[in-house]
PDB file of N, CA and C in Angstrom:
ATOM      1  N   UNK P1326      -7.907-143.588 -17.892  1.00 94.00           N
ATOM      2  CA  UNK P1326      -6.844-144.457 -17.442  1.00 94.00           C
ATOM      3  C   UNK P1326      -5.581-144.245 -18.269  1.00 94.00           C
ATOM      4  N   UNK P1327      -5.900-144.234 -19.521  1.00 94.00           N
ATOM      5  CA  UNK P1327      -4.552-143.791 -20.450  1.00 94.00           C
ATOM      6  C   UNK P1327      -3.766-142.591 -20.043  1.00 94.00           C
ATOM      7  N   UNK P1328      -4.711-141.278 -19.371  1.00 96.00           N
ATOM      8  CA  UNK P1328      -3.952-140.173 -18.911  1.00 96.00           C
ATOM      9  C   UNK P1328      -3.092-140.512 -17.742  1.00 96.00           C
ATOM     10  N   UNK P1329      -3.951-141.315 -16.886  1.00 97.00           N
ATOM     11  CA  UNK P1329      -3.006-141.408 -15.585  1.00 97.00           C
ATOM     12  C   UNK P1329      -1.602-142.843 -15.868  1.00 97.00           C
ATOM     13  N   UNK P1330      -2.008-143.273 -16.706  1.00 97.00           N
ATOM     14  CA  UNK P1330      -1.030-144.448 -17.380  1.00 97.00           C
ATOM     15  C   UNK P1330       0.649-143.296 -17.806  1.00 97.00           C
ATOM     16  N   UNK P1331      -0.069-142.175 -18.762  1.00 97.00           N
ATOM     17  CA  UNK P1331       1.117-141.577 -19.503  1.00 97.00           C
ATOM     18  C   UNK P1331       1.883-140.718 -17.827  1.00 97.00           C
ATOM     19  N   UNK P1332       0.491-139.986 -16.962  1.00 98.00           N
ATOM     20  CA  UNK P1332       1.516-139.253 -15.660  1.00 98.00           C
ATOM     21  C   UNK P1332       2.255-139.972 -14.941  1.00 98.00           C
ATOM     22  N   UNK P1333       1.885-141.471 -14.860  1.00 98.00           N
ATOM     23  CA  UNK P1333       2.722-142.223 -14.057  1.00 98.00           C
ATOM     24  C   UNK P1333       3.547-142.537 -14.124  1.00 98.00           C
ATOM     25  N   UNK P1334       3.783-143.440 -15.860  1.00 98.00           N
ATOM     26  CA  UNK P1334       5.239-143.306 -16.504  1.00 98.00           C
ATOM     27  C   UNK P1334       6.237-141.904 -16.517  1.00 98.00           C
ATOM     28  N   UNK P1335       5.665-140.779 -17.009  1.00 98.00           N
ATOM     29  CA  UNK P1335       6.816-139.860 -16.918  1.00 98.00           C
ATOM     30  C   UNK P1335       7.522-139.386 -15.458  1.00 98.00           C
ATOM     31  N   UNK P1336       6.595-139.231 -14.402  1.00 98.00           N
ATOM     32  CA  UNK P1336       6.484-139.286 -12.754  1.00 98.00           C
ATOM     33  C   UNK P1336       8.186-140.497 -12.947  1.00 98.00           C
ATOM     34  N   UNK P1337       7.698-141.841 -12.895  1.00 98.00           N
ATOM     35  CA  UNK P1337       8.514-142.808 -12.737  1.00 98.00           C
ATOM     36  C   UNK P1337       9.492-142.820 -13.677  1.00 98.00           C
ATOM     37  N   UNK P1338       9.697-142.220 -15.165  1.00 98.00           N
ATOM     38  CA  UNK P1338      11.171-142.186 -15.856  1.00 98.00           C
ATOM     39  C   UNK P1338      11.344-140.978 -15.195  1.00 98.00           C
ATOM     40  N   UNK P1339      11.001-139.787 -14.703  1.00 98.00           N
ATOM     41  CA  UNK P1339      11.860-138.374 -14.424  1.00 98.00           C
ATOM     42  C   UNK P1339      12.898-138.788 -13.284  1.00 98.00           C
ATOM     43  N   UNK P1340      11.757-139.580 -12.152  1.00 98.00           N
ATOM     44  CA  UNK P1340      12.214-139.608 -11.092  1.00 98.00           C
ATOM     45  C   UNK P1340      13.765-141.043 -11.053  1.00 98.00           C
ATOM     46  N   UNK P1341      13.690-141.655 -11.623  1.00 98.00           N
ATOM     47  CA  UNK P1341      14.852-142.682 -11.866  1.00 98.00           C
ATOM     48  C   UNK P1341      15.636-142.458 -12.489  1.00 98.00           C
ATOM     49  N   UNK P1342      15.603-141.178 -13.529  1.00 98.00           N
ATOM     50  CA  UNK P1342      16.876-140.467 -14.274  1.00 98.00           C
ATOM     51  C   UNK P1342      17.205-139.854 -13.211  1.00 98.00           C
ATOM     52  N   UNK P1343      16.532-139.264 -12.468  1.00 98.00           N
ATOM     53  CA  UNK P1343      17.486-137.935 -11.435  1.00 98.00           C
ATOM     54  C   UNK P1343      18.313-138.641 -10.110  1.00 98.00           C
ATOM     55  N   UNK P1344      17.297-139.969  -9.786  1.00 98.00           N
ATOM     56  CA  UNK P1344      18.429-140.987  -8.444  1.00 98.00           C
ATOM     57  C   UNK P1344      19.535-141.280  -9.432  1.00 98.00           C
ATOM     58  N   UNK P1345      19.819-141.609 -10.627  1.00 98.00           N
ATOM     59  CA  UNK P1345      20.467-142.224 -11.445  1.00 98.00           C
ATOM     60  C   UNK P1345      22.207-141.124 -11.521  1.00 98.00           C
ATOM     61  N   UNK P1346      21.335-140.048 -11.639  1.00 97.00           N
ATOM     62  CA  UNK P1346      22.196-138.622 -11.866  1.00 97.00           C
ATOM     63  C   UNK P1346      23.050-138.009 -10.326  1.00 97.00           C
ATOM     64  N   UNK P1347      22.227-138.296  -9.509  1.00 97.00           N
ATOM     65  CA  UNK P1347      22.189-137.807  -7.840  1.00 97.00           C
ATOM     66  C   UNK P1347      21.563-136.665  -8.141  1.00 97.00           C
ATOM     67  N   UNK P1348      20.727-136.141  -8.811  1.00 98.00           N
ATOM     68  CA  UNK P1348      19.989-134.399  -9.090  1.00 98.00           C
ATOM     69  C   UNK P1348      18.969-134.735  -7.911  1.00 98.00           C
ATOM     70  N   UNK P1349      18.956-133.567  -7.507  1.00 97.00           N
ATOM     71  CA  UNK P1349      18.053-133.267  -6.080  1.00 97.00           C
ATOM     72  C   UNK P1349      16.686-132.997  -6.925  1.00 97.00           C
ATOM     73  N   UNK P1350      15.975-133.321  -6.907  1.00 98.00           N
ATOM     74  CA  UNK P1350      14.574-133.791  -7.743  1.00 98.00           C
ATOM     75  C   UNK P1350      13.520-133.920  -6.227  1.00 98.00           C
ATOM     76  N   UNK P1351      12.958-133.400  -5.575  1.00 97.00           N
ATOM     77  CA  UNK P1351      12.339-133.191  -4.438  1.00 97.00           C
ATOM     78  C   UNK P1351      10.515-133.788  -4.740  1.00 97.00           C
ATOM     79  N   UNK P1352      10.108-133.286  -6.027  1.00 97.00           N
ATOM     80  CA  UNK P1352       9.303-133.708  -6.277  1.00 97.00           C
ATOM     81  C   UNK P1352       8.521-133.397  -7.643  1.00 97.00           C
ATOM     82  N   UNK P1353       7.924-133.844  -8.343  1.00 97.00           N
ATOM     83  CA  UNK P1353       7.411-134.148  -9.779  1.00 97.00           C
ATOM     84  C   UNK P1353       5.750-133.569  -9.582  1.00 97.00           C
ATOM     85  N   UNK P1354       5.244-131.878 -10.336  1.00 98.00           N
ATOM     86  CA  UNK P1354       3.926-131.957 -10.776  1.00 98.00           C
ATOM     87  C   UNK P1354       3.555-132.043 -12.032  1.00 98.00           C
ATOM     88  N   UNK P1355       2.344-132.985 -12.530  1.00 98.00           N
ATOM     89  CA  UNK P1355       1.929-133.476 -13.780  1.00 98.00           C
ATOM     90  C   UNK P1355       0.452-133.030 -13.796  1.00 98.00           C
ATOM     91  N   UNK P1356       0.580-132.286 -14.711  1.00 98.00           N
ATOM     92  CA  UNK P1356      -0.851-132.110 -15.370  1.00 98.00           C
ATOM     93  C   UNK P1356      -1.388-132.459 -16.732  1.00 98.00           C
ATOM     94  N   UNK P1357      -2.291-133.391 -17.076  1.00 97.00           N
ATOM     95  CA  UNK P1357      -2.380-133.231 -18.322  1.00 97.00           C
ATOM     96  C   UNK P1357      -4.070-133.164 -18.821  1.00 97.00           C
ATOM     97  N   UNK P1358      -4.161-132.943 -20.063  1.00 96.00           N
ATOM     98  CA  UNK P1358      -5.970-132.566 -20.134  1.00 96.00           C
ATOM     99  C   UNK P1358      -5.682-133.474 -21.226  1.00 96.00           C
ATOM    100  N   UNK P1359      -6.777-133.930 -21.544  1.00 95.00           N
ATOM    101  CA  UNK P1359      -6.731-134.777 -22.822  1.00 95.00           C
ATOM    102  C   UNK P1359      -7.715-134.281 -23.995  1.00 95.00           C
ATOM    103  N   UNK P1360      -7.497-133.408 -24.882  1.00 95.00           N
ATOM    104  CA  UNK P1360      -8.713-132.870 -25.610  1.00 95.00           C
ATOM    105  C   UNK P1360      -8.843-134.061 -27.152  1.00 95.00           C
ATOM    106  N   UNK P1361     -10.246-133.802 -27.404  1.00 94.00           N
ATOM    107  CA  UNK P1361     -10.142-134.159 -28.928  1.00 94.00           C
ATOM    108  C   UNK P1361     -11.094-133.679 -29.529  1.00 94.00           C
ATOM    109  N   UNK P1362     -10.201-132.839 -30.689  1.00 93.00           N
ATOM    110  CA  UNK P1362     -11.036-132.287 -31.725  1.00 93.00           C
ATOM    111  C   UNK P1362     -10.429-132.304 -33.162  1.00 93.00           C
ATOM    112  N   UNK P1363     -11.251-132.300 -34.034  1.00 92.00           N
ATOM    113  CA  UNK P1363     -10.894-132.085 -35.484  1.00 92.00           C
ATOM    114  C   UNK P1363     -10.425-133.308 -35.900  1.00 92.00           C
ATOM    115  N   UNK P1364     -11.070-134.941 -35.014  1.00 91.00           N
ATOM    116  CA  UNK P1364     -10.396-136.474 -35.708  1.00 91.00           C
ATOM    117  C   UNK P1364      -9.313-136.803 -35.129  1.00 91.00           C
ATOM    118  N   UNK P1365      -8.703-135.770 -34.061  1.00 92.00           N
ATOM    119  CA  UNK P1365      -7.748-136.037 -33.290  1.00 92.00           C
ATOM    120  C   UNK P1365      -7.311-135.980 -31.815  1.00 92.00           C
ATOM    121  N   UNK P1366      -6.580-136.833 -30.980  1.00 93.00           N
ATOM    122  CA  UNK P1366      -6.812-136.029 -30.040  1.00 93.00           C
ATOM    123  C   UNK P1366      -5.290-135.586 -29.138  1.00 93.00           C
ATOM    124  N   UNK P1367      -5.454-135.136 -28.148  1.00 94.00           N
ATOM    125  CA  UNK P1367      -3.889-134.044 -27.928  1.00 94.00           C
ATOM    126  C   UNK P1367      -3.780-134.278 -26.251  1.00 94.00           C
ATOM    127  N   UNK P1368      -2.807-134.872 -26.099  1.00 96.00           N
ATOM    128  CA  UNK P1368      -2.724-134.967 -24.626  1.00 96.00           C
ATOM    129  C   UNK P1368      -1.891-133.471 -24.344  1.00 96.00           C
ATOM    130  N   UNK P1369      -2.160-132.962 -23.029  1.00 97.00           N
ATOM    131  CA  UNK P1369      -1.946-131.122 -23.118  1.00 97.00           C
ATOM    132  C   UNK P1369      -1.021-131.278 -21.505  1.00 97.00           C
ATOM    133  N   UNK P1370       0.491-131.865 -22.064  1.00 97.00           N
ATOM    134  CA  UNK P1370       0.569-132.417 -20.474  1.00 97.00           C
ATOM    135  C   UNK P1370       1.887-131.406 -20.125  1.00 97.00           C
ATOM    136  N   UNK P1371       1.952-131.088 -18.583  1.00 98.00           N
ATOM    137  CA  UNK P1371       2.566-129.482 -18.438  1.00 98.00           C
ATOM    138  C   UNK P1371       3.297-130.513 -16.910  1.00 98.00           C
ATOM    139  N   UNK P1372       4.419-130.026 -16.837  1.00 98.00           N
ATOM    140  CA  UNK P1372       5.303-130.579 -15.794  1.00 98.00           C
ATOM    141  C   UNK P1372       6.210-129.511 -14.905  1.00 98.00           C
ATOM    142  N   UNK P1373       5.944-129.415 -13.428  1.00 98.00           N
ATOM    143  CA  UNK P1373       6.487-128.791 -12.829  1.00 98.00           C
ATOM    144  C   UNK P1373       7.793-129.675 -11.629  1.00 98.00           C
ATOM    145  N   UNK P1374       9.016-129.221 -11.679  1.00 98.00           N
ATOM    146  CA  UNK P1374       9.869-129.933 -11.128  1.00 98.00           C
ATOM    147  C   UNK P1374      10.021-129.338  -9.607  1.00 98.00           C
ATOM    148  N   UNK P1375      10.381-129.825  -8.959  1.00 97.00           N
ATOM    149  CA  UNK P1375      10.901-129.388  -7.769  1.00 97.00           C
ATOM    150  C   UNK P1375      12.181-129.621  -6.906  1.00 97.00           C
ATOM    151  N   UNK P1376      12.603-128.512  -6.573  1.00 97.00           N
ATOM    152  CA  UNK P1376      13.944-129.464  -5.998  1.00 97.00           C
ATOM    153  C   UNK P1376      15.043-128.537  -6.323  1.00 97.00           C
ATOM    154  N   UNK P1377      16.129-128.615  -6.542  1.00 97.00           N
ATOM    155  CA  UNK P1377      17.543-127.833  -6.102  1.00 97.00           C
ATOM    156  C   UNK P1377      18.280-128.254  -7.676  1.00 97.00           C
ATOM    157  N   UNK P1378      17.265-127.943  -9.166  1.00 98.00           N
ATOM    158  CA  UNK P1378      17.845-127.952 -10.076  1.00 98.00           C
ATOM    159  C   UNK P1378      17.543-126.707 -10.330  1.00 98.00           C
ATOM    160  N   UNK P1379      18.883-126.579 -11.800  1.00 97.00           N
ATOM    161  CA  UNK P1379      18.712-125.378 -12.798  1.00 97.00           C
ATOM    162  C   UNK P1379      18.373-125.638 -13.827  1.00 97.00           C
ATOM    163  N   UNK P1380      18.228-124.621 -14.921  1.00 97.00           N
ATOM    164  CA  UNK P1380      17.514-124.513 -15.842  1.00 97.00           C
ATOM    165  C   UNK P1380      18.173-125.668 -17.023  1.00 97.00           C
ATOM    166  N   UNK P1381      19.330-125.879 -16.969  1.00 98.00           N
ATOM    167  CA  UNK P1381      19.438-126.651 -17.888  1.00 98.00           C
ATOM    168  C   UNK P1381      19.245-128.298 -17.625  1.00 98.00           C
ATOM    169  N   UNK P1382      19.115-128.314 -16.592  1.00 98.00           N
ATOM    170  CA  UNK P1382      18.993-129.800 -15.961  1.00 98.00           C
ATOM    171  C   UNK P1382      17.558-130.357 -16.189  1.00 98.00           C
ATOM    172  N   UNK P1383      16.447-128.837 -16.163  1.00 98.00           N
ATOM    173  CA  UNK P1383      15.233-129.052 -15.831  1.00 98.00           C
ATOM    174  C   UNK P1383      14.591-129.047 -17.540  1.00 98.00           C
ATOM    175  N   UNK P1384      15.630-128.438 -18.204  1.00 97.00           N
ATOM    176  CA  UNK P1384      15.330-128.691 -19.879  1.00 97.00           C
ATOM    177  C   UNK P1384      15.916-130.341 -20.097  1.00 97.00           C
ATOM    178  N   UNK P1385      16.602-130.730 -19.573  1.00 98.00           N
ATOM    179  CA  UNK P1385      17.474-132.557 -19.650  1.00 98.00           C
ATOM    180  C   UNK P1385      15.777-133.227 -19.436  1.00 98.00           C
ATOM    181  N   UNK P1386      14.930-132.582 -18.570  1.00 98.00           N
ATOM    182  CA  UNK P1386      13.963-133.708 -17.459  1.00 98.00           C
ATOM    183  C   UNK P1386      12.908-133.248 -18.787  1.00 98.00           C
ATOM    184  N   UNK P1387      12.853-132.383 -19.533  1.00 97.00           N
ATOM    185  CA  UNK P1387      11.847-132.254 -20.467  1.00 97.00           C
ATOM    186  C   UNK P1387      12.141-133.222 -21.237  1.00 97.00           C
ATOM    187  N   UNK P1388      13.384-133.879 -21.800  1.00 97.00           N
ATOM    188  CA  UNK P1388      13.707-134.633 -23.030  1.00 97.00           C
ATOM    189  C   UNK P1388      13.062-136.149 -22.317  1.00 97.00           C
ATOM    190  N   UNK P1389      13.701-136.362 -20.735  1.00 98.00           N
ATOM    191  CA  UNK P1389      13.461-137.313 -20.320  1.00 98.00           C
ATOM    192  C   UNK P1389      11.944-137.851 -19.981  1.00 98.00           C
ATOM    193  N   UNK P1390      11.091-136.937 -20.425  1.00 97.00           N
ATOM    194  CA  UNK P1390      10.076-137.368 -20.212  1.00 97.00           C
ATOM    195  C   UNK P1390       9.304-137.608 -21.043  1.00 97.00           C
ATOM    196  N   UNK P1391       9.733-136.899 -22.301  1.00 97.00           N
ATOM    197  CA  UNK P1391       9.271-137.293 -23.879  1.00 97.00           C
ATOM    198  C   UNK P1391       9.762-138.215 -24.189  1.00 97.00           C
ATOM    199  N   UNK P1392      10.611-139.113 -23.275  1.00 96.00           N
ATOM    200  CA  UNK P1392      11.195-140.413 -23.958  1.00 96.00           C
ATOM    201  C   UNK P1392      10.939-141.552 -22.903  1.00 96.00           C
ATOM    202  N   UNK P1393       9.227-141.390 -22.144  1.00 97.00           N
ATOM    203  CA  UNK P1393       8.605-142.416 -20.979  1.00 97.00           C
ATOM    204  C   UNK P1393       8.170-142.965 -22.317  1.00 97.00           C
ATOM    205  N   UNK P1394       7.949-144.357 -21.848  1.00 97.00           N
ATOM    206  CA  UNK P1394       7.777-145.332 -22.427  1.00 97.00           C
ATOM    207  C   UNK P1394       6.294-145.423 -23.332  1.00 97.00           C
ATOM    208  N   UNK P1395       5.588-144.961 -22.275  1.00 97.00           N
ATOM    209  CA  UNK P1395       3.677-144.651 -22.328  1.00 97.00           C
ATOM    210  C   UNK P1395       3.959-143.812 -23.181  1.00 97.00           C
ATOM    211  N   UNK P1396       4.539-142.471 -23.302  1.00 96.00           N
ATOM    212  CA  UNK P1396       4.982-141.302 -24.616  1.00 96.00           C
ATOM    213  C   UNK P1396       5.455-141.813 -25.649  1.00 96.00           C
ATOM    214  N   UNK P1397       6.363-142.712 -25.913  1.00 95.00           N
ATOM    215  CA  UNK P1397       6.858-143.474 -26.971  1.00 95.00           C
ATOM    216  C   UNK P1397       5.853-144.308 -27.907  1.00 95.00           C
ATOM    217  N   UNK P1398       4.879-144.988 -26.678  1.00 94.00           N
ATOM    218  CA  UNK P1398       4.059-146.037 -27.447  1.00 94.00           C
ATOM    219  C   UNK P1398       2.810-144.687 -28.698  1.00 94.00           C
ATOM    220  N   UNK P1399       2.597-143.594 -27.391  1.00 93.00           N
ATOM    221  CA  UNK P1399       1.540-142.948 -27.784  1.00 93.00           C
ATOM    222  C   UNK P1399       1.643-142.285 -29.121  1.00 93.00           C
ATOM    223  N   UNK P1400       2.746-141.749 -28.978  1.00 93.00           N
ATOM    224  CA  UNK P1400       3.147-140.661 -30.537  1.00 93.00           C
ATOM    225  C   UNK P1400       3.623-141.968 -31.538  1.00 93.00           C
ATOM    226  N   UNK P1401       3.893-143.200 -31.755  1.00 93.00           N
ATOM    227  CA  UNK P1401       4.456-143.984 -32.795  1.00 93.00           C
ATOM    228  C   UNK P1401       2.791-144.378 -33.449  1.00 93.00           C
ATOM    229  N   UNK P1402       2.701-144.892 -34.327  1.00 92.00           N
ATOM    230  CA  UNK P1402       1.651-145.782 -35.235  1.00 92.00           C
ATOM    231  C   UNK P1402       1.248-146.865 -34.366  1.00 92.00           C
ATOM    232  N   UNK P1403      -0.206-146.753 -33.687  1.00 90.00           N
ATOM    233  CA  UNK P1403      -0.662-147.891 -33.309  1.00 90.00           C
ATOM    234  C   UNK P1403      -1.858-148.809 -34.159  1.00 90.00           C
ATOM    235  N   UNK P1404      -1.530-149.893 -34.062  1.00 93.00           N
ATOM    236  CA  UNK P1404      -2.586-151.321 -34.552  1.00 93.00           C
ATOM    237  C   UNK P1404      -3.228-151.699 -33.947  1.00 93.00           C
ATOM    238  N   UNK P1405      -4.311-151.911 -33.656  1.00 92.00           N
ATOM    239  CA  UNK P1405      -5.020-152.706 -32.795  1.00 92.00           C
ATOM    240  C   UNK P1405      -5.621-154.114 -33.775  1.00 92.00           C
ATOM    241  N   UNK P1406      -4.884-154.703 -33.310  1.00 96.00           N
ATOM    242  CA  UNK P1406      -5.578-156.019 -34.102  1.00 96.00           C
ATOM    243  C   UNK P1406      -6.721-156.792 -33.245  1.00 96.00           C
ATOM    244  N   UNK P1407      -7.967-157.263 -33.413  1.00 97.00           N
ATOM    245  CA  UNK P1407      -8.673-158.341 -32.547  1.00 97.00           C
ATOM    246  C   UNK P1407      -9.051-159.540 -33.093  1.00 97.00           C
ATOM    247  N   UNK P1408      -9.163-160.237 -32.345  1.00 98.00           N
ATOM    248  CA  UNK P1408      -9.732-161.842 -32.823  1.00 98.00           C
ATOM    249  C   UNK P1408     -10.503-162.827 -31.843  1.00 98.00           C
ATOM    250  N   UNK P1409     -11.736-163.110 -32.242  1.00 98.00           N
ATOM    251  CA  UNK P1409     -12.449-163.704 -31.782  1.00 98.00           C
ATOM    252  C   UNK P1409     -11.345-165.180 -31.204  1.00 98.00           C
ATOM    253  N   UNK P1410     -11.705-165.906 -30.180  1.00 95.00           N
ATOM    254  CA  UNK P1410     -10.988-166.820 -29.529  1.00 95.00           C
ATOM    255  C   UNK P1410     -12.163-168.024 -29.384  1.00 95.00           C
TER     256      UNK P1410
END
């Protein structure tokens, strides 16, 4: 669920930067594998754009997607605190 949590967010920030921009953005592919080894683990996520951009627009949609919200939470220091109720 966390994988399809992080494709959905970047799917939904790529696609609202590019209506935002008017960039012809036709359609968004997301792949990601989730491995873990060595105490850690590595989301392995690969993005194909579609649509009537160029190369530098489609390097803009790389930044914009390292900065979805689900990506933000994932790479910062998480806590999990619990408490019995």
């Amino acid at each position: 669920m966390l994988v399809s949590a992080l494709a959905a967010c970047t799917s939904a920030t790529v696609r609202m930067y590019c209506a935002h921009k008017e960039w012809e953005l036709t359609n968004v592919h997301i792949e990601i594998e989730l491995i873990e080894e060595e105490g850690k683990t590595i989301f392995n996520r690969k993005l194909q754009f579609e649509g009537n951009l160029d190369d530098k627009q489609k390097d803009r949609l790389l930044s914009v997607a390292n900065a979805c919200p689900v990506h933000k939470i994932l790479t910062h220091n998480i806590v999990v605190e619990t408490a019995l109720l």
